[in-house]
CSV table of C-alpha atoms in Angstrom, one decimal:
chain,number,residue,atom,x,y,z
A,1,MET,CA,-0.4,16.5,-14.6
A,2,LYS,CA,0.1,14.4,-11.8
A,3,VAL,CA,-1.0,10.8,-11.7
A,4,LYS,CA,-3.1,9.6,-8.4
A,5,HIS,CA,-3.5,5.9,-9.2
A,6,LYS,CA,-6.0,4.2,-6.2
A,7,PHE,CA,-4.6,0.4,-7.3
A,8,LEU,CA,-1.5,1.5,-5.2
A,9,VAL,CA,-3.6,1.1,-2.0
A,10,LEU,CA,-0.8,1.7,0.8
A,11,MET,CA,-0.8,-0.5,3.3
A,12,MET,CA,-1.4,1.7,6.9
A,13,LEU,CA,-0.1,0.3,9.9
A,14,ILE,CA,-3.3,0.1,12.0
A,15,PHE,CA,-2.6,-1.0,15.7
A,16,SER,CA,-6.2,-2.3,17.2
A,17,PHE,CA,-6.8,-2.6,20.9
A,18,SER,CA,-10.4,-3.0,22.5
A,19,ILE,CA,-11.1,-1.9,25.7
A,20,SER,CA,-11.9,-4.8,28.1
A,21,TYR,CA,-13.6,-3.0,30.5
A,22,GLY,CA,-13.3,-5.8,33.3
A,23,ALA,CA,-10.0,-6.5,32.9
A,24,ASN,CA,-7.3,-5.6,35.5
A,25,GLY,CA,-5.1,-2.6,34.9
A,26,ASN,CA,-8.2,-0.9,32.8
A,27,GLU,CA,-8.0,2.3,34.6
A,28,GLU,CA,-4.0,2.3,34.0
A,29,PHE,CA,-4.9,1.3,30.2
A,30,GLU,CA,-7.2,3.9,29.7
A,31,LYS,CA,-4.7,6.7,30.8
A,32,GLY,CA,-2.2,5.3,28.7
A,33,ASN,CA,-4.7,6.0,25.4
A,34,ASP,CA,-5.4,9.6,26.6
A,35,TYR,CA,-1.2,9.8,26.8
A,36,ILE,CA,-1.1,8.6,23.5
A,37,ASP,CA,-3.6,10.5,22.0
A,38,GLN,CA,-1.8,13.7,23.7
A,39,LYS,CA,1.5,12.4,22.3
A,40,LYS,CA,3.0,12.2,25.8
A,41,TYR,CA,4.8,9.1,25.3
A,42,ASN,CA,6.9,8.5,28.6
A,43,GLU,CA,3.6,9.7,30.4
A,44,ALA,CA,1.9,6.3,27.9
A,45,GLU,CA,4.5,3.9,28.6
A,46,LYS,CA,4.4,4.4,32.1
A,47,TYR,CA,0.4,3.2,32.3
A,48,PHE,CA,0.8,1.0,30.0
A,49,LEU,CA,3.8,-0.7,31.5
A,50,GLU,CA,1.3,-0.6,34.6
A,51,ALA,CA,-1.7,-2.1,32.9
A,52,LEU,CA,0.7,-5.2,31.5
A,53,LYS,CA,1.7,-6.2,35.4
A,54,LYS,CA,-1.8,-5.8,36.5
A,55,GLY,CA,-2.7,-8.3,33.3
A,56,ASN,CA,-4.4,-6.2,31.2
A,57,PRO,CA,-3.4,-8.1,27.8
A,58,ASN,CA,-4.5,-5.4,25.4
A,59,ALA,CA,-1.4,-2.8,26.8
A,60,TYR,CA,0.9,-5.5,24.4
A,61,ASN,CA,-0.7,-4.3,21.2
A,62,ALA,CA,-0.5,-0.4,23.0
A,63,LEU,CA,3.2,-1.4,23.8
A,64,GLY,CA,3.9,-2.4,20.1
A,65,TYR,CA,2.5,1.0,18.5
A,66,LEU,CA,3.6,3.5,21.4
A,67,TYR,CA,7.7,1.8,20.4
A,68,SER,CA,6.6,1.9,17.0
A,69,VAL,CA,5.7,5.7,16.8
A,70,GLN,CA,8.7,6.6,18.7
A,71,GLY,CA,11.0,4.7,15.9
A,72,LYS,CA,11.6,1.9,18.9
A,73,PHE,CA,11.3,-1.3,16.3
A,74,GLN,CA,12.9,-3.7,18.6
A,75,LYS,CA,10.7,-2.9,21.4
A,76,ALA,CA,7.9,-2.6,19.4
A,77,GLU,CA,8.6,-6.4,17.6
A,78,TYR,CA,9.0,-7.3,21.3
A,79,TYR,CA,5.5,-6.4,22.1
A,80,LEU,CA,3.4,-7.2,19.0
A,81,LEU,CA,5.3,-10.5,19.2
A,82,LYS,CA,3.3,-10.9,22.9
A,83,ASP,CA,0.5,-9.9,21.8
A,84,LEU,CA,0.4,-12.1,18.9
A,85,GLU,CA,1.0,-14.9,21.2
A,86,ASN,CA,-2.0,-13.9,23.4
A,87,THR,CA,-4.5,-13.5,20.5
A,88,LYS,CA,-7.1,-16.2,19.6
A,89,ASP,CA,-9.3,-14.3,17.2
A,90,GLU,CA,-7.9,-15.1,13.3
A,91,LYS,CA,-8.7,-12.3,11.8
A,92,LEU,CA,-6.8,-9.9,14.0
A,93,LYS,CA,-4.0,-12.4,14.0
A,94,GLU,CA,-3.8,-11.7,10.4
A,95,ARG,CA,-3.3,-7.4,11.2
A,96,MET,CA,-0.8,-8.2,13.6
A,97,LYS,CA,1.1,-10.0,11.5
A,98,ILE,CA,0.8,-7.0,8.9
A,99,ASN,CA,2.2,-5.1,11.5
A,100,LEU,CA,5.2,-7.1,12.2
A,101,ALA,CA,5.8,-7.2,8.9
A,102,TYR,CA,6.0,-3.4,8.8
A,103,ILE,CA,8.0,-3.4,11.7
A,104,TYR,CA,10.6,-6.1,10.3
A,105,ILE,CA,10.6,-3.6,7.1
A,106,LYS,CA,11.7,-0.7,9.5
A,107,GLN,CA,14.2,-3.0,10.5
A,108,ASN,CA,15.6,-4.5,7.0
A,109,LYS,CA,14.3,-8.0,8.1
A,110,GLU,CA,12.9,-8.2,4.9
A,111,LYS,CA,13.4,-12.2,4.9
A,112,GLU,CA,11.4,-12.0,8.6
A,113,ALA,CA,8.6,-10.1,7.1
A,114,GLU,CA,8.2,-12.2,4.0
A,115,LYS,CA,8.0,-15.5,6.3
A,116,ILE,CA,5.2,-13.9,8.6
A,117,LEU,CA,3.3,-12.8,5.9
A,118,ARG,CA,3.4,-15.9,4.3
A,119,THR,CA,1.4,-17.4,7.2
A,120,ILE,CA,-1.5,-16.0,6.0
A,121,LYS,CA,-1.1,-16.7,2.5
A,122,ASN,CA,1.6,-18.8,1.2
A,123,ASN,CA,0.8,-17.0,-2.3
A,124,ASP,CA,3.8,-15.1,-4.2
A,125,ILE,CA,1.7,-12.9,-5.8
A,126,THR,CA,0.0,-11.9,-2.3
A,127,ILE,CA,3.0,-11.6,-0.5
A,128,PHE,CA,5.2,-9.5,-3.3
A,129,LYS,CA,2.1,-6.9,-3.5
A,130,MET,CA,2.0,-7.0,0.5
A,131,LEU,CA,5.7,-6.5,1.0
A,132,ALA,CA,5.7,-3.6,-2.1
A,133,ASN,CA,2.7,-1.3,-0.5
A,134,ILE,CA,4.5,-2.1,2.8
A,135,TYR,CA,7.7,-0.6,1.3
A,136,TYR,CA,6.1,2.0,-1.0
A,137,ASP,CA,4.5,2.9,2.7
A,138,ASN,CA,8.0,3.3,3.8
A,139,GLN,CA,8.7,5.7,0.9
A,140,ASN,CA,11.3,3.0,-0.4
A,141,TYR,CA,10.2,3.1,-3.9
A,142,GLU,CA,13.0,1.2,-5.2
A,143,LYS,CA,12.2,-1.8,-3.4
A,144,ALA,CA,8.5,-1.4,-3.8
A,145,GLU,CA,8.9,-1.4,-7.4
A,146,GLU,CA,11.3,-4.6,-7.4
A,147,PHE,CA,8.5,-6.1,-5.6
A,148,PHE,CA,5.6,-5.0,-7.7
A,149,LYS,CA,8.1,-6.2,-10.5
A,150,LYS,CA,8.0,-9.8,-9.4
A,151,ALA,CA,4.3,-10.1,-8.7
A,152,LEU,CA,3.8,-9.0,-12.8
A,153,ALA,CA,6.5,-11.5,-13.4
A,154,LYS,CA,4.3,-14.4,-11.5
A,155,GLY,CA,0.9,-12.8,-13.4
A,156,ASP,CA,-0.4,-9.9,-11.6
A,157,LYS,CA,-1.5,-7.9,-14.1
A,158,VAL,CA,-2.6,-4.8,-12.5
A,159,SER,CA,1.3,-4.6,-11.1
A,160,ILE,CA,2.0,-2.7,-14.6
A,161,SER,CA,-0.1,0.0,-13.2
A,162,ASN,CA,1.5,0.4,-9.7
A,163,ILE,CA,4.8,0.2,-11.8
A,164,VAL,CA,4.1,3.1,-13.6
A,165,VAL,CA,3.2,5.1,-10.9
A,166,ILE,CA,6.1,4.6,-8.8
A,167,SER,CA,8.2,5.7,-12.0
A,168,ILE,CA,5.9,8.9,-12.1
A,169,LYS,CA,6.3,9.7,-8.5
A,170,ARG,CA,10.0,8.8,-8.9
A,171,ARG,CA,10.3,11.3,-11.8
A,172,ASN,CA,12.5,8.4,-13.3
A,173,ILE,CA,10.1,7.0,-16.4
A,174,THR,CA,13.1,5.0,-17.6
A,175,ASP,CA,13.6,3.1,-21.1
A,176,GLU,CA,13.5,-0.2,-18.9
A,177,ILE,CA,9.7,1.1,-18.1
A,178,LYS,CA,8.9,1.7,-20.9
A,179,ASN,CA,9.8,-1.6,-23.0
A,180,LEU,CA,7.9,-2.6,-19.8
A,181,ILE,CA,5.1,-1.1,-20.5
A,182,LYS,CA,5.5,-1.7,-24.3
A,183,LYS,CA,6.0,-5.9,-23.9
A,184,GLU,CA,3.1,-5.9,-21.5
A,185,TYR,CA,0.9,-4.1,-24.3
A,186,GLU,CA,1.8,-6.0,-26.5
A,187,ASN,CA,1.5,-9.4,-24.8
A,188,GLY,CA,-2.6,-7.8,-24.3
A,189,ASN,CA,-2.1,-6.8,-20.5
A,190,ILE,CA,-5.4,-4.4,-20.4
A,191,TYR,CA,-3.6,-2.6,-17.8
A,192,ALA,CA,-0.6,-1.1,-19.8
A,193,TYR,CA,-3.0,-0.1,-22.3
A,194,GLY,CA,-3.6,3.7,-21.5
A,195,TYR,CA,0.3,4.0,-20.1
A,196,TYR,CA,1.2,2.9,-23.6
A,197,GLY,CA,-1.0,5.1,-25.3
A,198,ALA,CA,0.3,8.5,-23.0
A,199,GLU,CA,3.9,7.5,-24.3
A,200,LYS,CA,2.7,7.5,-27.5
A,201,ILE,CA,1.1,10.7,-27.5
A,202,LYS,CA,4.1,12.6,-25.9
A,203,ASP,CA,6.3,11.0,-28.7
A,204,GLY,CA,4.0,13.2,-31.1
A,205,SER,CA,2.0,10.0,-32.5
A,206,LEU,CA,-1.0,11.7,-31.5
A,207,GLU,CA,-3.6,9.5,-33.7
A,208,GLU,CA,-1.8,6.6,-33.0
A,209,GLY,CA,-1.7,6.8,-29.0
A,210,GLU,CA,-5.5,7.8,-28.9
A,211,ARG,CA,-6.4,5.1,-31.2
A,212,ILE,CA,-4.3,2.4,-28.3
A,213,CYS,CA,-6.1,5.0,-25.8
A,214,LYS,CA,-10.0,4.6,-27.3
A,215,LEU,CA,-9.4,0.8,-27.3
A,216,GLY,CA,-8.1,0.3,-23.4
A,217,ILE,CA,-11.4,2.0,-22.4
A,218,GLN,CA,-13.2,-0.5,-24.7
A,219,LYS,CA,-11.3,-3.3,-23.3
A,220,GLY,CA,-12.1,-1.8,-19.6
A,221,ASP,CA,-8.5,-0.2,-19.0
A,222,PRO,CA,-9.3,2.8,-16.4
A,223,SER,CA,-6.1,4.5,-17.3
A,224,SER,CA,-6.9,4.9,-20.8
A,225,TYR,CA,-9.2,8.1,-19.3
A,226,TRP,CA,-6.0,9.4,-18.6
A,227,CYS,CA,-4.2,8.7,-21.8
A,228,MET,CA,-7.3,11.0,-23.5
A,229,SER,CA,-6.5,13.3,-21.0
A,230,VAL,CA,-3.0,14.1,-22.0
A,231,PHE,CA,-4.2,13.9,-25.5
A,232,TYR,CA,-7.0,16.7,-25.0
A,233,GLU,CA,-4.0,18.1,-23.4
A,234,GLN,CA,-1.8,18.5,-25.8
A,235,LYS,CA,-4.6,19.3,-28.3
A,236,GLY,CA,-4.8,22.8,-26.1
A,237,ASN,CA,-8.4,21.6,-25.0
A,238,LYS,CA,-8.2,21.7,-21.3
A,239,THR,CA,-11.9,21.5,-20.8
A,240,LYS,CA,-12.0,18.4,-22.3
A,241,SER,CA,-8.9,17.4,-20.8
A,242,LYS,CA,-9.8,17.8,-17.3
A,243,GLU,CA,-13.2,16.4,-17.8
A,244,LEU,CA,-11.8,12.9,-18.8
A,245,PHE,CA,-9.3,12.9,-16.1
A,246,GLU,CA,-12.0,13.3,-13.6
A,247,LYS,CA,-13.3,10.1,-15.5
A,248,TYR,CA,-10.3,8.4,-15.2
A,249,LYS,CA,-10.1,9.1,-10.9
A,250,LEU,CA,-14.1,7.7,-11.2
A,251,GLU,CA,-12.8,4.2,-13.2
A,252,MET,CA,-10.0,4.0,-11.0
A,253,SER,CA,-12.2,4.3,-7.9
A,254,LYS,CA,-14.1,1.5,-9.5
A,255,SER,CA,-12.2,-0.7,-10.5
A,256,GLU,CA,-10.0,-1.0,-7.1
A,257,ASP,CA,-13.9,-1.8,-5.5
A,258,LYS,CA,-14.4,-4.3,-8.7
A,259,LEU,CA,-11.2,-6.0,-7.5
A,260,GLU,CA,-11.3,-5.8,-3.6
A,261,LYS,CA,-15.1,-7.4,-4.5
A,262,ASN,CA,-13.1,-10.0,-6.8
A,263,LYS,CA,-10.7,-11.4,-3.5
A,264,LYS,CA,-13.6,-12.0,-1.2
């Protein structure tokens, strides 16, 4: 059974450039955007550079995006840094810094990525999770797991869930991961209950696994519904297993929304 986990929110590379209709070079900028949509990158580059010459500030971000999708990360970095210098809006600056961190990771500049992220919020858990998500988005699951482990070690209990999801995706649930799940369960991390219970079920201890999963549900662990889905699958009750898996997805979505609200 494939597990989807919404706690692991992928960091998307989102470039936003607004059109200033009074700006110089706006016509060229619009043409560049049209060519971007058509994936005609040489033509887009030509018009964005013309827009830049005529003083259109949006062209910096557009060129950063253009070069990033072409894999020209050094050029993308240059124009994104220029865009950052010219932007006054603090919210936009945060997004630009995340984009730059993404570009740094693409160039194996991990220290630079961490440094710029710390200018957003100098908090270890936040930084480690941001880096983990960027690595995950780049399909570097080993590094993503490494940084979620760092976040977990700093006290971010949800990270155990993301570590397990990555292990499942890599099809590599090692003894180290199993021991980590057990340790977190024994330390009272509610997000470990479902995964620990599922391991017990898979090992043949159905009654103990069921008990742990039900306790996890009482404590508010969404993955414990997945655990109960595994339990009923083992018992041969496909209908109940499917019902609980749908419940699991719903509870994961609710938990994600709750976590997001708590950040605000």
